[in-house]
Coordinates of C-alpha atoms and ligand atoms in Angstrom, one line a residue:
X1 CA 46.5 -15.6 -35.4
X2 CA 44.0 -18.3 -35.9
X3 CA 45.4 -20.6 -33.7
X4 CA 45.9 -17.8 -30.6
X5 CA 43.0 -17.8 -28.2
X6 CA 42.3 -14.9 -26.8
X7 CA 43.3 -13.5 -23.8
X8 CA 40.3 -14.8 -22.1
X9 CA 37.2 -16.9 -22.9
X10 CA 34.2 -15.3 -24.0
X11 CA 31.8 -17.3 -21.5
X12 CA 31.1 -14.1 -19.8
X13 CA 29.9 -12.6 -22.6
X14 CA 27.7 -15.2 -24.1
X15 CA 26.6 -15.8 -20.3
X16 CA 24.8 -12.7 -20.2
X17 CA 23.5 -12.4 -24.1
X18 CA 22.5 -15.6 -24.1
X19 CA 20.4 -15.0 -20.2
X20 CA 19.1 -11.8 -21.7
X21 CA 18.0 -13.0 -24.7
X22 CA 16.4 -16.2 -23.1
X23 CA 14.3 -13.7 -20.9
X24 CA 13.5 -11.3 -23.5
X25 CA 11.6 -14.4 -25.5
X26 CA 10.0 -15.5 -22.6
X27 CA 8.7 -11.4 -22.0
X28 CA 7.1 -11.8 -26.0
X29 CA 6.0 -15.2 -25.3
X30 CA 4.2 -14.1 -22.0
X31 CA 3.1 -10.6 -24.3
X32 CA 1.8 -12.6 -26.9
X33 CA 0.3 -15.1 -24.8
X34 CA -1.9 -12.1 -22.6
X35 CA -3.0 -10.5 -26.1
X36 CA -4.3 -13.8 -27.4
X37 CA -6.4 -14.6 -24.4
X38 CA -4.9 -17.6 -23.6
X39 CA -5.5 -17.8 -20.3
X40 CA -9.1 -17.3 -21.0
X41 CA -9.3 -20.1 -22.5
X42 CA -7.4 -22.6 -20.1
X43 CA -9.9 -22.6 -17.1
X44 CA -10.5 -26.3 -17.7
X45 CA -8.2 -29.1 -19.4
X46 CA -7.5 -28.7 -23.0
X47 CA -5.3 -29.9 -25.3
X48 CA -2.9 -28.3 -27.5
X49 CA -4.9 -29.0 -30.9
X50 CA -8.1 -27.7 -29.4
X51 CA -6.4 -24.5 -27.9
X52 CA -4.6 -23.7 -31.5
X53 CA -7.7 -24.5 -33.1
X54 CA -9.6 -21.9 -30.8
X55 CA -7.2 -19.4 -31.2
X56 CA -6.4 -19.7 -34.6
X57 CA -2.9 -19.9 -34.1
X58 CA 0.2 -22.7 -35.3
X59 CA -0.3 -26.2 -33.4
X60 CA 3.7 -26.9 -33.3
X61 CA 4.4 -23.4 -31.9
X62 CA 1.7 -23.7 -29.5
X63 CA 2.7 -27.0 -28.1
X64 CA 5.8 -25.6 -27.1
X65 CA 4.3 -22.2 -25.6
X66 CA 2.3 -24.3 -23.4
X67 CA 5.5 -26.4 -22.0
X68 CA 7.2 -22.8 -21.6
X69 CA 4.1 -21.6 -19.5
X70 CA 4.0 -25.2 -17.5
X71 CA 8.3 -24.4 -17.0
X72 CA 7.5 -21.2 -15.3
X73 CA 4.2 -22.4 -13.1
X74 CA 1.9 -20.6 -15.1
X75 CA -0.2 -23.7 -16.5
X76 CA -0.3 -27.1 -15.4
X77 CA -0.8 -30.3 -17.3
X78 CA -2.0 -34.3 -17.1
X79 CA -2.3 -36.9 -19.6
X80 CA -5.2 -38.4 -20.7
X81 CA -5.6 -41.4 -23.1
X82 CA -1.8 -40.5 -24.0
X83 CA -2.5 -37.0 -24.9
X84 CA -1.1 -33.6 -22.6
X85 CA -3.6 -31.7 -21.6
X86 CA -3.1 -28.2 -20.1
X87 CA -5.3 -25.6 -17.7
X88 CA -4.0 -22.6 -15.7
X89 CA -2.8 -22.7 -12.0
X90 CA -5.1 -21.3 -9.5
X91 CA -3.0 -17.6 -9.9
X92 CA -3.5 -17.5 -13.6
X93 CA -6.9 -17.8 -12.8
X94 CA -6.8 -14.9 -10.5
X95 CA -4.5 -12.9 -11.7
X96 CA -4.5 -13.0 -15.6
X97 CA -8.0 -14.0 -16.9
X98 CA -9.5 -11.3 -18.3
X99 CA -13.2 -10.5 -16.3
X100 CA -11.2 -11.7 -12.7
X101 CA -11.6 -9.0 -9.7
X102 CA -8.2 -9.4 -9.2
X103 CA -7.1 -9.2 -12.8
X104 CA -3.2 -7.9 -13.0
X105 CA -3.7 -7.7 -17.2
X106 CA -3.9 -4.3 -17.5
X107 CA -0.8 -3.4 -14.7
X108 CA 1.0 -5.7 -16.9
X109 CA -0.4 -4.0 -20.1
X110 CA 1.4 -1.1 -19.3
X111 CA 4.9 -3.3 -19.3
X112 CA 4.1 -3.9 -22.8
X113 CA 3.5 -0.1 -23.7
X114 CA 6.9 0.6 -21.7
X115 CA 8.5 -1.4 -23.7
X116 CA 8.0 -0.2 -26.8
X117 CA 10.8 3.3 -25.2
X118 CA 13.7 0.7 -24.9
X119 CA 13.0 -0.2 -28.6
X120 CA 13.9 3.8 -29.2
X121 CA 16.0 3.8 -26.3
X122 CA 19.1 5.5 -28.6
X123 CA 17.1 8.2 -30.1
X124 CA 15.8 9.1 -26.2
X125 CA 19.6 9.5 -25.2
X126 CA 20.1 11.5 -28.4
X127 CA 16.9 13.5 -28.6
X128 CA 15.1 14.9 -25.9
X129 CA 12.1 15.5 -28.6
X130 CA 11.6 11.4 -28.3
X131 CA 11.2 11.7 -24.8
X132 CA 7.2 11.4 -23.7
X133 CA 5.9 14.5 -22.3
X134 CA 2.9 14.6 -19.9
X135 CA 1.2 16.4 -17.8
X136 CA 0.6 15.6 -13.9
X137 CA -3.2 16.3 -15.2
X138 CA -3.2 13.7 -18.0
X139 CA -0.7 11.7 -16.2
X140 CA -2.0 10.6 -12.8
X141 CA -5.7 9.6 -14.1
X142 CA -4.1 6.8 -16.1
X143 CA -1.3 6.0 -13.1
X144 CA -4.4 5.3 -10.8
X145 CA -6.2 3.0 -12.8
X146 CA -3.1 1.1 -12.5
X147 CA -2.5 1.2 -9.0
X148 CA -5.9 0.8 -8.2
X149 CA -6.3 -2.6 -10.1
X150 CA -2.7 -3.7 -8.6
X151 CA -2.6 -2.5 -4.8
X152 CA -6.6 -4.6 -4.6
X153 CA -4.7 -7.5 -5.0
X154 CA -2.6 -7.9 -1.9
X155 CA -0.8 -4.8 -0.8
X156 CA -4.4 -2.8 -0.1
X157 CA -5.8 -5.2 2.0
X158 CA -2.7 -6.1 4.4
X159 CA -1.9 -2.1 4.7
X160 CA -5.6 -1.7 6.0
X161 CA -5.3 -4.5 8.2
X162 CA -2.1 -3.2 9.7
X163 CA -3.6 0.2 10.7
X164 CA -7.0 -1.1 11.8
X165 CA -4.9 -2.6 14.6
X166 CA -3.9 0.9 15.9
X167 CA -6.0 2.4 18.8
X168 CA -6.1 6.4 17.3
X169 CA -7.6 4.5 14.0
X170 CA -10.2 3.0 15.8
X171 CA -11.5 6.0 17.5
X172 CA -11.1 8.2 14.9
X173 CA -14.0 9.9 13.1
X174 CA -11.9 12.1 10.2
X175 CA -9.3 10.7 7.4
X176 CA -7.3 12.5 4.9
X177 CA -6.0 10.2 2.4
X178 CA -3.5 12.9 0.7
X179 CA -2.8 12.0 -3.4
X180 CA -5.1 9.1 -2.6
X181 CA -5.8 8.3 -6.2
X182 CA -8.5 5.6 -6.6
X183 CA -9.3 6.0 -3.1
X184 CA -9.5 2.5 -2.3
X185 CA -7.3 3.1 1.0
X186 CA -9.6 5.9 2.2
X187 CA -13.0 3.6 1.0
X188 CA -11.3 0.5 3.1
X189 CA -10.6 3.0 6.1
X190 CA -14.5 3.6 6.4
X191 CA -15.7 -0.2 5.7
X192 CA -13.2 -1.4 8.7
X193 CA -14.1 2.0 11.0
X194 CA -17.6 3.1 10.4
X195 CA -17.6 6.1 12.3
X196 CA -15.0 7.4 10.5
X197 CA -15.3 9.8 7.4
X198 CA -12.8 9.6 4.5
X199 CA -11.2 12.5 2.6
X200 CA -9.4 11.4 -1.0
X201 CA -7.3 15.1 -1.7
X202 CA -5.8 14.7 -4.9
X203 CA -5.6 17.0 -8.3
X204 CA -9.4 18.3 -9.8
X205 CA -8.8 15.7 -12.8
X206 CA -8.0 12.9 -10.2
X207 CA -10.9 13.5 -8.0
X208 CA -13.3 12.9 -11.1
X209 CA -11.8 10.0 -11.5
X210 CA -12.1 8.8 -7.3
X211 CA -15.4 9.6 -7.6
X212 CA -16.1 6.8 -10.3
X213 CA -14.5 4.2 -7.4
X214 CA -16.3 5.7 -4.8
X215 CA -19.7 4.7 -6.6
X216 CA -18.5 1.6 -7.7
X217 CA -17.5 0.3 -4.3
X218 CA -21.2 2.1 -3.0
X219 CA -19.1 3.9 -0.5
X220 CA -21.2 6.3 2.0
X221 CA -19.0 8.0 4.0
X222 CA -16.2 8.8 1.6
X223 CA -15.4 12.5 0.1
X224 CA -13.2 13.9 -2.8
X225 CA -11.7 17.7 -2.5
X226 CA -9.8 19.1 -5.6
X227 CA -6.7 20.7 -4.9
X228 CA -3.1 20.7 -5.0
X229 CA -1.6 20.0 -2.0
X230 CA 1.8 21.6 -2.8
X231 CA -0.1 24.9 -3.1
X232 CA -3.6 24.7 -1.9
X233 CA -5.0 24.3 1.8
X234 CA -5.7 20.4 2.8
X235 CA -7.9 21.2 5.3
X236 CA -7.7 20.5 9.2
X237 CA -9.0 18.4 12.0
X238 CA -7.7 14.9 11.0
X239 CA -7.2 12.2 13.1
X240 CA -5.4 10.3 10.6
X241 CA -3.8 11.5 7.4
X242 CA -2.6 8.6 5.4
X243 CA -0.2 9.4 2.4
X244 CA 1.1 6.2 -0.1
X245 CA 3.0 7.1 -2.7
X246 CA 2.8 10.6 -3.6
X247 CA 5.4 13.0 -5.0
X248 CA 5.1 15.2 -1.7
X249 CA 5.8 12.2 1.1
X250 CA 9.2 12.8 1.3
X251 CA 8.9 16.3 1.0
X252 CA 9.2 18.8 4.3
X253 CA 7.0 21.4 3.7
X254 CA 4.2 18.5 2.8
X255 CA 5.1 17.5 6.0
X256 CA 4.6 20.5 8.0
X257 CA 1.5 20.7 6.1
X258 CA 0.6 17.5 7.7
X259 CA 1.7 18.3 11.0
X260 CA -0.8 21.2 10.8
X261 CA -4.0 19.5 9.8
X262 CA -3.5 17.1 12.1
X263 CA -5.6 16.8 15.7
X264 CA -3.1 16.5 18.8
X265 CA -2.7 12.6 19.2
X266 CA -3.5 12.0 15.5
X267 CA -1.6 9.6 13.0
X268 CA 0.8 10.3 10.2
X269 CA 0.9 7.3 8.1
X270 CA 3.1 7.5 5.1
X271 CA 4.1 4.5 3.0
X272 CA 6.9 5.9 0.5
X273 CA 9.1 4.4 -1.7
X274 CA 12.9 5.2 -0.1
X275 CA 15.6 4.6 -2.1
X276 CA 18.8 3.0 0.0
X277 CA 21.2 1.1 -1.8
X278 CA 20.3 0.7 -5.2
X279 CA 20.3 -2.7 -7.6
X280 CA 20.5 -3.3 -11.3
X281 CA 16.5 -3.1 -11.6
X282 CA 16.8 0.0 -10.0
X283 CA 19.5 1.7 -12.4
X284 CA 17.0 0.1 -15.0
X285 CA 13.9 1.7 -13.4
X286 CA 15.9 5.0 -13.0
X287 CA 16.6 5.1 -16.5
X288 CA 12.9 4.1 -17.2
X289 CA 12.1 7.3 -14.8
X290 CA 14.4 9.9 -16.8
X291 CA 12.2 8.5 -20.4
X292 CA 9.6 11.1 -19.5
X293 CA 9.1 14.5 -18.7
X294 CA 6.0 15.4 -16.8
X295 CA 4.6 19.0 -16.2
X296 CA 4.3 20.0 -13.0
X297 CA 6.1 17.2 -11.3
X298 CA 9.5 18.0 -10.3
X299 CA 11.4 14.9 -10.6
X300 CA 14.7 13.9 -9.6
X301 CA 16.9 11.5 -11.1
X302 CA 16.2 8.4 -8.9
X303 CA 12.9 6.9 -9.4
X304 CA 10.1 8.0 -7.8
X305 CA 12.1 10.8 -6.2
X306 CA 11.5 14.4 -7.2
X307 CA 13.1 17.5 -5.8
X308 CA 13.6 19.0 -2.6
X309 CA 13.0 14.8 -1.4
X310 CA 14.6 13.9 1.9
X311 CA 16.0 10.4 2.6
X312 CA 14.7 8.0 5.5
X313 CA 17.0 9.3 8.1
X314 CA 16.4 13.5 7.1
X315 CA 12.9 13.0 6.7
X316 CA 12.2 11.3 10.1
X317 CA 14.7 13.8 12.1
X318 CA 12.9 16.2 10.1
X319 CA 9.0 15.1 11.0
X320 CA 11.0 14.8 15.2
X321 CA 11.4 18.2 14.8
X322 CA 8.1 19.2 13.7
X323 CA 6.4 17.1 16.8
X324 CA 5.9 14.2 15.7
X325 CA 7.0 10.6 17.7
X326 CA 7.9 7.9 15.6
X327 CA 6.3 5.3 16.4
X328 CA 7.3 2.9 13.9
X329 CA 9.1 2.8 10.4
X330 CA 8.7 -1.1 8.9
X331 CA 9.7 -2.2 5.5
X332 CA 6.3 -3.2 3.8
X333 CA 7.6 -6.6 2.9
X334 CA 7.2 -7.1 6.2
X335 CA 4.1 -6.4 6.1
X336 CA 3.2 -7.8 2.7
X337 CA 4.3 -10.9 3.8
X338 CA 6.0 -11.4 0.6
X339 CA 8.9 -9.7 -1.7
X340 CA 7.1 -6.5 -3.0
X341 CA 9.3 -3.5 -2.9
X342 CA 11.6 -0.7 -1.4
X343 CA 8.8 0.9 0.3
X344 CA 8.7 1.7 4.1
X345 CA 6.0 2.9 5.9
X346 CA 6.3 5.8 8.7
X347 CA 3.5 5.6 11.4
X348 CA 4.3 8.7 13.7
X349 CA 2.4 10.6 16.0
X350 CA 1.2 14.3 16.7
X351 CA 2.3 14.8 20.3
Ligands
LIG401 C1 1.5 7.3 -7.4 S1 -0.1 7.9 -7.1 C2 -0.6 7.2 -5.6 C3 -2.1 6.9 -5.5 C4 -2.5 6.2 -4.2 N1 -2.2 7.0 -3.0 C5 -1.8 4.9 -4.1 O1 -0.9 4.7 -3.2 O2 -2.1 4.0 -4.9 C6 0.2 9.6 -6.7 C7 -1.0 10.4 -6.4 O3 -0.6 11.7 -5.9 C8 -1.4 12.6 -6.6 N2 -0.7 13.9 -6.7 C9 0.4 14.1 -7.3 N3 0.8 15.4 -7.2 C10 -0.2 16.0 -6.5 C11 -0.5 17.4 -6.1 N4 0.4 18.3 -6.4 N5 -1.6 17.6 -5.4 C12 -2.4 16.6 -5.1 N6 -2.3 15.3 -5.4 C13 -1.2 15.1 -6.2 C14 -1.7 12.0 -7.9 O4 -2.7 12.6 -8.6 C15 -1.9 10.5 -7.6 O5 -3.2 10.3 -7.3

């Protein structure tokens, strides 16, 4: 037996253990690394002993971290009299020191929380008791912090810039931004059209929470109303109603709701996240999605799909039907200008 080999070689399998595992320490080196504060401490050239010294942390271990966060572009380095000497890249600087408006720490926070289910992820399968429950009212204050802090640092401002270009959003005088969150696209809307007055809809403990941003940003012409749009009346006599990522965008009767607040010759613009063909990090991502229940969202299985959801082609025969003309559907990497996601955005028109 001992000198058979196998039927075939185990490369495979160590292939993907050893990738796996290789990625998993670089995820708790990058964890660690964010809870220490060590990019806050790398906006000029240090060295490694002054950096373990100022964290209080192991000098050998350290020296290594640092030549793992040069590796991957996160830190750069020089020598000086002989010695290595390390500072962040420009986007650590942006993005992960803590204090920075376009801070990504605490998105990325909430990897580190998420986490924590795939430790347990065998008692989830088992028992539904280990599986979070939430409710949409506890649920989507904490989701908009998140989005608000990551859509400021790219995807807000391009969106904006994309619509400003439209004629129907430069003459219009009255927004709905439905499930709008933060509010930060409804607050942009009225800094790039100033005629125009913006409406943030979104659940009563949401709104309390838009509120906060409108004050921080000093906006003037932007307004909050409570509701829930899946029962409640969103109000009419839009010229625009912009929708980004909200459990009712793929949804018809949302739709038709849409279609009847809307002015003749006004704007639908809905950026929704529509699953096609799906990858690995999406099966992950599903099986993220099915960790949690949430109370008064009515999820499907898919990500960011909940039920009665129509895909791209149904849901844009479907808003035809209604009235509307498509005017265009893009993928928003196109728009991004980099590789973001699986979102597409629907600009269609009430004729
Ligand atoms: C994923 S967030 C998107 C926030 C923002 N539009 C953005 O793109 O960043 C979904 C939003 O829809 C809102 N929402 C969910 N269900 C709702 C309902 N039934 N009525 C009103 N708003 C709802 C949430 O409170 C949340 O603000």
């Amino acid at each position: 037996m001992l000198l058979n080999l196998p039927d075939k070689s185990p490369e495979k399998i160590l292939e993907i253990f050893n990738e796996v595992y290789t990625k998993t320490k670089l995820f708790y080196l990058l964890k660690t690394a964010i809870e220490l504060g060590l990019f806050d401490h790398l906006e000029e050239f240090r060295s490694v002993e002054e950096l373990a010294e100022i964290l209080k942390i192991d000098v050998v271990m350290t020296e290594y971290i640092l030549k793992v966060l040069e590796e991957i572009g996160l830190i750069e380095c020089k020598t000086k009299n002989g010695k290595r000497q390390y500072k962040n890249t420009e986007i650590s600087n942006i993005f992960l020191k803590e204090g920075s408006f376009y801070s990504l720490r605490d998105p990325i926070h909430s990897c580190f929380e998420n986490i924590k289910n795939w430790e347990n992820l065998s008692d989830i399968l088992k028992n539904k008791k280990y599986r979070k429950k939430e409710d949409i009212n506890s649920f989507f204050p904490k989701v908009i912090k998140k989005l608000a802090d990551e859509c400021k640092c790219w995807e807000l401002q391009k969106i904006l810039e994309y619509i400003a270009k439209y004629e129907e959003f430069k003459n219009a005088k009255k927004l709905l931004d439905l499930g709008g969150g933060h509010g930060l696209y409804a607050i942009g809307f009225t800094l790039l059209n100033k005629n125009l007055k913006s409406y943030v809809f979104d659940l009563p403990d949401v709104v309390k929470e838009t509120q906060k941003f409108i004050k921080k940003y000093n906006a003037k012409n932007v307004f909050t109303i409570a509701g829930n749009f899946y029962t409640d009346d969103i109000g009419n006599g839009y010229d625009i109603i912009f929708c980004s990522y909200n459990p009712g965008g793929k949804n018809p009767k949302i739709a038709q709701k849409v279609y009847n607040a809307l002015n003749k010759g006004g704007l639908f613009i809905n950026k929704q996240f529509f699953p096609e063909k799906e990858s690995i990090e999406d099966f992950l991502d599903n099986i993220e999605w099915n960790m949690f229940d949430a109370e008064g969202l009515k999820k499907d299985k898919r990500k960011y799909t909940f039920k009665g959801d129509l895909n791209l082609e149904k849901y844009l025969d479907y808003l035809k039907k209604l009235g509307f003309k498509i005017i265009e559907v893009k993928d928003i990497n196109q728009i991004l200008g980099i590789k973001y996601g699986k979102a597409k955005i629907i600009i269609a028109k009430k004729i």
